[in-house]
PDB file of C-alpha atoms in Angstrom:
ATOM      1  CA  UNK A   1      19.457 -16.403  14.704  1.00 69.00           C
ATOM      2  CA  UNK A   2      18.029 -15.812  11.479  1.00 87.00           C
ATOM      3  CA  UNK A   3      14.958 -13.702  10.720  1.00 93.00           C
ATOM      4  CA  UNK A   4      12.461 -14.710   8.922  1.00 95.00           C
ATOM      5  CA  UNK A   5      11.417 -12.348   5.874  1.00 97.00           C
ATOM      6  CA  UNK A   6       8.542 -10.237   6.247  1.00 98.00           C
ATOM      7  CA  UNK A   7       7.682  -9.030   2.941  1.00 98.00           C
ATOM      8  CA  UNK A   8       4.916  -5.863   3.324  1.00 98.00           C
ATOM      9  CA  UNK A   9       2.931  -3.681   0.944  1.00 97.00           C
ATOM     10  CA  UNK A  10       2.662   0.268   1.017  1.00 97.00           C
ATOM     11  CA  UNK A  11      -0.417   1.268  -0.736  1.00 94.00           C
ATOM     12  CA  UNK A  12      -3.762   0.646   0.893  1.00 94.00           C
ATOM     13  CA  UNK A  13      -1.146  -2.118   3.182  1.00 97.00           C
ATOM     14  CA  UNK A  14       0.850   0.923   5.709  1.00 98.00           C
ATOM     15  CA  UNK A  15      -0.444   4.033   3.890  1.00 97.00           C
ATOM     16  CA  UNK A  16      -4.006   4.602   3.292  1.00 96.00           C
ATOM     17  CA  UNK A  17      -3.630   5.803  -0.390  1.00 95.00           C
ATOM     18  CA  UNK A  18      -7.137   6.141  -1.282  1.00 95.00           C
ATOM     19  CA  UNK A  19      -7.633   8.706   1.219  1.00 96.00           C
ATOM     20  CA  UNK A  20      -4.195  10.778   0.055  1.00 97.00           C
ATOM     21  CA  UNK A  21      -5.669  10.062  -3.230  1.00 97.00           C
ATOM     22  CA  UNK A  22      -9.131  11.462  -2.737  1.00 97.00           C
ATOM     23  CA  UNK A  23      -7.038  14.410  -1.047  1.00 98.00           C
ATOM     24  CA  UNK A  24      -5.117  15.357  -3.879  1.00 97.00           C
ATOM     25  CA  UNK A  25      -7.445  15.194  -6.419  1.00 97.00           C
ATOM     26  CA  UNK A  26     -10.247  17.348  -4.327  1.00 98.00           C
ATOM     27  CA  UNK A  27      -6.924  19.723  -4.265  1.00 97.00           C
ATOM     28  CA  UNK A  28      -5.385  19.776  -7.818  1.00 96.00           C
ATOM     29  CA  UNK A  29      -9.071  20.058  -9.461  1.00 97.00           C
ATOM     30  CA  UNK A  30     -11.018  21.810  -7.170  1.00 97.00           C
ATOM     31  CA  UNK A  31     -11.518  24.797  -9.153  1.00 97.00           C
ATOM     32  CA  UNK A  32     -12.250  22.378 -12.862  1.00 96.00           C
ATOM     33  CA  UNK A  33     -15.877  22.692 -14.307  1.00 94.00           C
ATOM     34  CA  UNK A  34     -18.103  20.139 -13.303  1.00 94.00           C
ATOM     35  CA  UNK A  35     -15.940  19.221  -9.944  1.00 96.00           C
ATOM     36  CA  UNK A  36     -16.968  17.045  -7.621  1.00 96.00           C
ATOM     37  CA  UNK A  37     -15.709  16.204  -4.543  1.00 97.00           C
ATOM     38  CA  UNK A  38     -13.686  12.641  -3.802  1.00 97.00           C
ATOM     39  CA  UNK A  39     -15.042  10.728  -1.042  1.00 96.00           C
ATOM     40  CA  UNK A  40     -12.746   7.787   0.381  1.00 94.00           C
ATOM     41  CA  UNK A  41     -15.486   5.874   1.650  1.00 92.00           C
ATOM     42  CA  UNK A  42     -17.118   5.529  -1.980  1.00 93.00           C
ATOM     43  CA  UNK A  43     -14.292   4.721  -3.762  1.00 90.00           C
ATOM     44  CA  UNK A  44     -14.582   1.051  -5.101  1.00 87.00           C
ATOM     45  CA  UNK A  45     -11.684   0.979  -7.805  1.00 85.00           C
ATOM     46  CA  UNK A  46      -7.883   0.570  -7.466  1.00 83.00           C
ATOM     47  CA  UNK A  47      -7.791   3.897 -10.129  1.00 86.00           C
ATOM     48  CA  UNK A  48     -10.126   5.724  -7.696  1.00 91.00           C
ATOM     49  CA  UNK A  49     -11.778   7.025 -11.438  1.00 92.00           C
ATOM     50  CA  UNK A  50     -15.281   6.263  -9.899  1.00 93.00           C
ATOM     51  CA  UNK A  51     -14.646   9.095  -7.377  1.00 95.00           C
ATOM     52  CA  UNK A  52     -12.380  10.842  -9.356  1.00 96.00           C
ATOM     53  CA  UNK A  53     -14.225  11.550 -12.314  1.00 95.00           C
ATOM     54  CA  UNK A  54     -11.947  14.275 -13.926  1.00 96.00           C
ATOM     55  CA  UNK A  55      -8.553  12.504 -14.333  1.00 94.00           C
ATOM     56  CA  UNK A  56      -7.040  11.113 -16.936  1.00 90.00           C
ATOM     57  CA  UNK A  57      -4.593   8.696 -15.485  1.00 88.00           C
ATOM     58  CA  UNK A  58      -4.099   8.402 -11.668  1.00 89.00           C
ATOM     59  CA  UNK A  59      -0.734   8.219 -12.180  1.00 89.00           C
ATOM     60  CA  UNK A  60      -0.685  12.029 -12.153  1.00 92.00           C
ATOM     61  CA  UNK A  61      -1.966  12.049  -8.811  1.00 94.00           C
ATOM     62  CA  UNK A  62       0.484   8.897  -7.351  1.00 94.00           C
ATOM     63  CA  UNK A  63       3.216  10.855  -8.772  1.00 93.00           C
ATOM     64  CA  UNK A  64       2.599  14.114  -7.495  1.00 94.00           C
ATOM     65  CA  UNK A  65       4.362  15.743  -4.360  1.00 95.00           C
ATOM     66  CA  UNK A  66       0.933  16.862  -2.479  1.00 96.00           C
ATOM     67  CA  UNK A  67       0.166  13.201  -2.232  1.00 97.00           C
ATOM     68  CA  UNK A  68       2.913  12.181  -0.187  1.00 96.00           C
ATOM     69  CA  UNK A  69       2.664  15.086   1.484  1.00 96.00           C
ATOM     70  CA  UNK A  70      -0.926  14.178   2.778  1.00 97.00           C
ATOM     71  CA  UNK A  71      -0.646  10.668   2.461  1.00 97.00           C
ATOM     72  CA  UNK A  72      -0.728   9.035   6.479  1.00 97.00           C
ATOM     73  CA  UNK A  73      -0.016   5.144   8.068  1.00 97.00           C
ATOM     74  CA  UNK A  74      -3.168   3.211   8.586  1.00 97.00           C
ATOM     75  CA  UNK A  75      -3.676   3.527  12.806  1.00 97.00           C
ATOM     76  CA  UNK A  76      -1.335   1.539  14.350  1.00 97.00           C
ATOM     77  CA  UNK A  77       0.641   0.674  11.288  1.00 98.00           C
ATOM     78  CA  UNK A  78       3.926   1.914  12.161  1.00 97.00           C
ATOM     79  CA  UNK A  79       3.863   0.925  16.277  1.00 97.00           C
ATOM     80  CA  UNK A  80       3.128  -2.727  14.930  1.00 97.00           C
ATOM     81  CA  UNK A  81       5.770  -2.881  12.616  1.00 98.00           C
ATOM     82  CA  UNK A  82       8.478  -1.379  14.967  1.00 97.00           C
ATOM     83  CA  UNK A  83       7.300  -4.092  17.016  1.00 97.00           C
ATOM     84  CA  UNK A  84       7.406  -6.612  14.032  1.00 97.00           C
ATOM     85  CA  UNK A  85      11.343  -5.901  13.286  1.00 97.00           C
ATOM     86  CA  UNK A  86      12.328  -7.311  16.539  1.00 95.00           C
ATOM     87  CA  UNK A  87      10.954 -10.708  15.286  1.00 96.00           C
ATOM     88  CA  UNK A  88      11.396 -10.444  11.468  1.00 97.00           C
ATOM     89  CA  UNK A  89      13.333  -9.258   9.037  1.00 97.00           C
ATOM     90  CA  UNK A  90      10.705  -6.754   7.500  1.00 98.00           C
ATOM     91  CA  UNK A  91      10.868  -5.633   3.316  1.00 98.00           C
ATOM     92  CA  UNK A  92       8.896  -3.278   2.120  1.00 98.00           C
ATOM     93  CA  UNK A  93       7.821  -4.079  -1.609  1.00 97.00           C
ATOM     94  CA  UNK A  94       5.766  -1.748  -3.935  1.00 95.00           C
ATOM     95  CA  UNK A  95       5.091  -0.904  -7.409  1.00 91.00           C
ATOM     96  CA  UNK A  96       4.961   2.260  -9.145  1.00 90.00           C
ATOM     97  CA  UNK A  97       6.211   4.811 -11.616  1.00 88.00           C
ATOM     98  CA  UNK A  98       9.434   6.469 -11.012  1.00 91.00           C
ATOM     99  CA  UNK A  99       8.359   9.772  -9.275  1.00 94.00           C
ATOM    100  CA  UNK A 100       6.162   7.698  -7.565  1.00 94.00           C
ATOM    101  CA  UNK A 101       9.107   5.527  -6.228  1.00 94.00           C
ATOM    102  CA  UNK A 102      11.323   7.742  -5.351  1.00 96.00           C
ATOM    103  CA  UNK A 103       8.357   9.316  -3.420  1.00 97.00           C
ATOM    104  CA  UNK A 104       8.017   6.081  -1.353  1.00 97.00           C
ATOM    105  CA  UNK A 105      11.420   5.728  -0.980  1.00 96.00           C
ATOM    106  CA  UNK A 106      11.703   9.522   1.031  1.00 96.00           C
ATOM    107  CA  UNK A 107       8.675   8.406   2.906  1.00 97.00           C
ATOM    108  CA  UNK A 108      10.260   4.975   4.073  1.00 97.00           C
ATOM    109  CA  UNK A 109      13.634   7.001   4.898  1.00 96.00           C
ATOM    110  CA  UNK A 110      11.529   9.538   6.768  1.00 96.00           C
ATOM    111  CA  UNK A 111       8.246   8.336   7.560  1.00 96.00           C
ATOM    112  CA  UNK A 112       9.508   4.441   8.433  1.00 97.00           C
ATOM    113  CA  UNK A 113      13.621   4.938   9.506  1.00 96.00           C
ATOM    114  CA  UNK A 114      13.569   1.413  11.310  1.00 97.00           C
ATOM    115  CA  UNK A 115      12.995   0.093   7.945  1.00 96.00           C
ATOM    116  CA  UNK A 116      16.154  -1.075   6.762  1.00 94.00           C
ATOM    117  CA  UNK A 117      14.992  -3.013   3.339  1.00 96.00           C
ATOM    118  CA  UNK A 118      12.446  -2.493   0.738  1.00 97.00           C
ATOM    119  CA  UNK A 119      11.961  -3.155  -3.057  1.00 94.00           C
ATOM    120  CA  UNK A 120      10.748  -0.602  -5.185  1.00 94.00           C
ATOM    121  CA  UNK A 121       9.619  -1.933  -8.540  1.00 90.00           C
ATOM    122  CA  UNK A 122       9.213   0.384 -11.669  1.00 87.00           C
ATOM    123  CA  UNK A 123       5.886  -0.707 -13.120  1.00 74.00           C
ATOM    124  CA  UNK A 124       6.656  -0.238 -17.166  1.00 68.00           C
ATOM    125  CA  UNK A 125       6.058  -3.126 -19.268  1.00 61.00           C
ATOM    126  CA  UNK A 126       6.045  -5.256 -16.133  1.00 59.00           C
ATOM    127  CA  UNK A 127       3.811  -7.555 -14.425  1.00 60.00           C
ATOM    128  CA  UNK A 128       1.501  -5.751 -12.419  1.00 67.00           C
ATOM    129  CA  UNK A 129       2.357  -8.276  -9.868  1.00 75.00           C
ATOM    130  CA  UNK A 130       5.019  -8.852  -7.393  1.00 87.00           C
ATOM    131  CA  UNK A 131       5.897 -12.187  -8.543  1.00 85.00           C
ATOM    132  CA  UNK A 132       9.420 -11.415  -9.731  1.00 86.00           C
ATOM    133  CA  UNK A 133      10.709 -10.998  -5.946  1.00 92.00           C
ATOM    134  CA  UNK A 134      11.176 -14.400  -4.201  1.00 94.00           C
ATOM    135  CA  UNK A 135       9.255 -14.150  -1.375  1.00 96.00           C
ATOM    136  CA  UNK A 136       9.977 -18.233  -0.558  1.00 95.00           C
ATOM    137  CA  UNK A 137       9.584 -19.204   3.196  1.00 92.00           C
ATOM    138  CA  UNK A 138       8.381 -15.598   3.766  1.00 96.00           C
ATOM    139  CA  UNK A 139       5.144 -13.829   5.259  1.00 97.00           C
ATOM    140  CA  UNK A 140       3.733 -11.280   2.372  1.00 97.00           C
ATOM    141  CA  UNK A 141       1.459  -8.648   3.380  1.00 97.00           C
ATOM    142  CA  UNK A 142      -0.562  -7.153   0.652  1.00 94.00           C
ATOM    143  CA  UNK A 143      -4.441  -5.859   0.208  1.00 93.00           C
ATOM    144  CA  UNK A 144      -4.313  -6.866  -3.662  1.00 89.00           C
ATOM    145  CA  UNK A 145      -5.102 -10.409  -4.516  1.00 90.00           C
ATOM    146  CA  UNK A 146      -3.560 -10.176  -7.647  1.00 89.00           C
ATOM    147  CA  UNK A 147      -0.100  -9.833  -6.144  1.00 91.00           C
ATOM    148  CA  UNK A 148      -0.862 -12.193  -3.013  1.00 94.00           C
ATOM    149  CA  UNK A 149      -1.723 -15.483  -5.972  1.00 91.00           C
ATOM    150  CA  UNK A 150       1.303 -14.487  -7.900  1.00 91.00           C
ATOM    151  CA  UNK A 151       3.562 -14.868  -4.904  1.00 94.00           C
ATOM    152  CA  UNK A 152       5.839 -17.735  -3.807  1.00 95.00           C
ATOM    153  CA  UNK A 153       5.317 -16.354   0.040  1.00 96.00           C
ATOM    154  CA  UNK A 154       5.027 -19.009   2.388  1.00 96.00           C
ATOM    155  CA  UNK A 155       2.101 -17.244   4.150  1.00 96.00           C
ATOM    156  CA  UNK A 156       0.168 -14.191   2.713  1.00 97.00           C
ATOM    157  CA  UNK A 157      -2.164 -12.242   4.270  1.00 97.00           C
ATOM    158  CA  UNK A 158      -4.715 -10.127   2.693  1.00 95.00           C
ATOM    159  CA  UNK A 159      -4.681  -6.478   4.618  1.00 96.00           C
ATOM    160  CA  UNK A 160      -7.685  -4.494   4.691  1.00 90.00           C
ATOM    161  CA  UNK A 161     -11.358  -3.932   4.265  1.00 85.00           C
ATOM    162  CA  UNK A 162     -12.793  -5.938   1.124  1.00 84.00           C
ATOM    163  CA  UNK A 163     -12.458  -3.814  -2.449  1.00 81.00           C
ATOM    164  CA  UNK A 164     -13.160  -4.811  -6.223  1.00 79.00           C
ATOM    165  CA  UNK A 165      -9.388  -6.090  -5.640  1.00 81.00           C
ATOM    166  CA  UNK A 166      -9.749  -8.150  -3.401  1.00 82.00           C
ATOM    167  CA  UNK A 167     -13.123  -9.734  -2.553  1.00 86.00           C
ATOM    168  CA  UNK A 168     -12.401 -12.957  -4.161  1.00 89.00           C
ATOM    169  CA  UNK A 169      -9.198 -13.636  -1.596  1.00 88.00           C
ATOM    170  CA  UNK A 170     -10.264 -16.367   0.273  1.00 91.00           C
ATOM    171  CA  UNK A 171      -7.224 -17.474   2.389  1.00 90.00           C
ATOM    172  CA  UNK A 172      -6.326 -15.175   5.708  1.00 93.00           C
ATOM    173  CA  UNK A 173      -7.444 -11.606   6.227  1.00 95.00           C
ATOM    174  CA  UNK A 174      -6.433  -9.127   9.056  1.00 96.00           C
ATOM    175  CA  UNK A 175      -8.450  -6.034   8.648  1.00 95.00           C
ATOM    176  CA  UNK A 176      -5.988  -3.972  10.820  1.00 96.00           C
ATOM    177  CA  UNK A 177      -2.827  -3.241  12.277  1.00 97.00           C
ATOM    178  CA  UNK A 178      -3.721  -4.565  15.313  1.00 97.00           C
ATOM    179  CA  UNK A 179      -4.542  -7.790  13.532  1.00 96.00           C
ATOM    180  CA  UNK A 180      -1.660  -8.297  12.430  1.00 97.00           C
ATOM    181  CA  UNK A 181       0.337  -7.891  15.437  1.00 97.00           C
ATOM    182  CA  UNK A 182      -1.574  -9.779  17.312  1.00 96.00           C
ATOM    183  CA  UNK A 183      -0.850 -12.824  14.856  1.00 96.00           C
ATOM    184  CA  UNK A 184       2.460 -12.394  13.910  1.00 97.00           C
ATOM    185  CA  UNK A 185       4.061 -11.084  17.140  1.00 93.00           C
ATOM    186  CA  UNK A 186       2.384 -14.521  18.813  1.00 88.00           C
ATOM    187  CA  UNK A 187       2.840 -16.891  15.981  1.00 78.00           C
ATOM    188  CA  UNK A 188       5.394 -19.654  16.615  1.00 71.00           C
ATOM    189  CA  UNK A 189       8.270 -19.732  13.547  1.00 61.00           C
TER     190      UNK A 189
END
């Protein structure tokens, strides 16, 4: 029998960036002039530049070592999808630069080794949207809006508490691992 595709987001989706994020920064630029501590729980922008004030471009931080170093799975995240896999035939697709991709794809190999699939996407002069993999007759996982419209997915769920991002999304919403389990490991295919 044939799995259905389960297509599934890293960032802010299985790993809760903006607290790695927050991490790293309060650790590269702790001793700068007029530093202020990152707090995860103010944080309202995908570029975390509200809460970290002293960057330049976050891609410094998404492409540095510490931050997959600190970086964790939401609670639950990786029990549900090891439960998931039995059922579906799970992908993992992301976007980022290519430090920042080869990152992900250490962490997936390390971090996620029932994971057998995943697209990484190298995010120069492309869409900033997942639109370009064929998610047709598939589930899609994502906490971005943005990339959940864009998508051919035959169901999409929006993952997480509401941001900037994604406050407009008006179709489903699990805010947790456990909500997603709960509906995909019991939904009929």
């Amino acid at each position: 029998m044939t799995k259905q595709n389960l297509f599934v987001d890293m960032d802010n989706t299985i790993i809760d960036t903006t607290t790695a994020f927050c991490k790293t920064y309060n650790y590269m630029y702790k001793y700068e002039p007029n530093f202020k501590m990152a707090n995860p729980e103010e944080s309202k922008r995908w570029d975390f530049k509200d809460v970290c004030t002293l960057i330049d471009s976050s891609e410094e931080i998404f492409n540095s070592e510490h931050f997959f170093r600190v970086v964790m799975s939401f609670p639950n995240a990786t029990k549900i999808l090891g439960q998931l896999k039995q059922k579906y035939k799970i992908i993992i697709v992301s976007i980022g630069g290519w430090k920042n991709i080869a990152y992900k794809s250490l962490y997936i190999k390390f971090e996620l080794p029932f994971i057998d699939d995943a697209i990484l996407i190298h995010n120069q002069d492309c869409a900033m949207n997942k639109s370009l993999v064929n998610m047709e007759d598939g589930i899609f996982i994502d906490d971005v809006k943005g990339n959940l419209d864009s998508s051919n997915a035959k169901l999409k769920i929006c993952y997480g508490k509401k941001y900037d991002w994604n406050k407009d999304w008006n179709g489903l919403r699990c805010t947790d691992w456990k909500e997603i389990g709960n509906l995909l490991l019991n939904m009929t295919l």
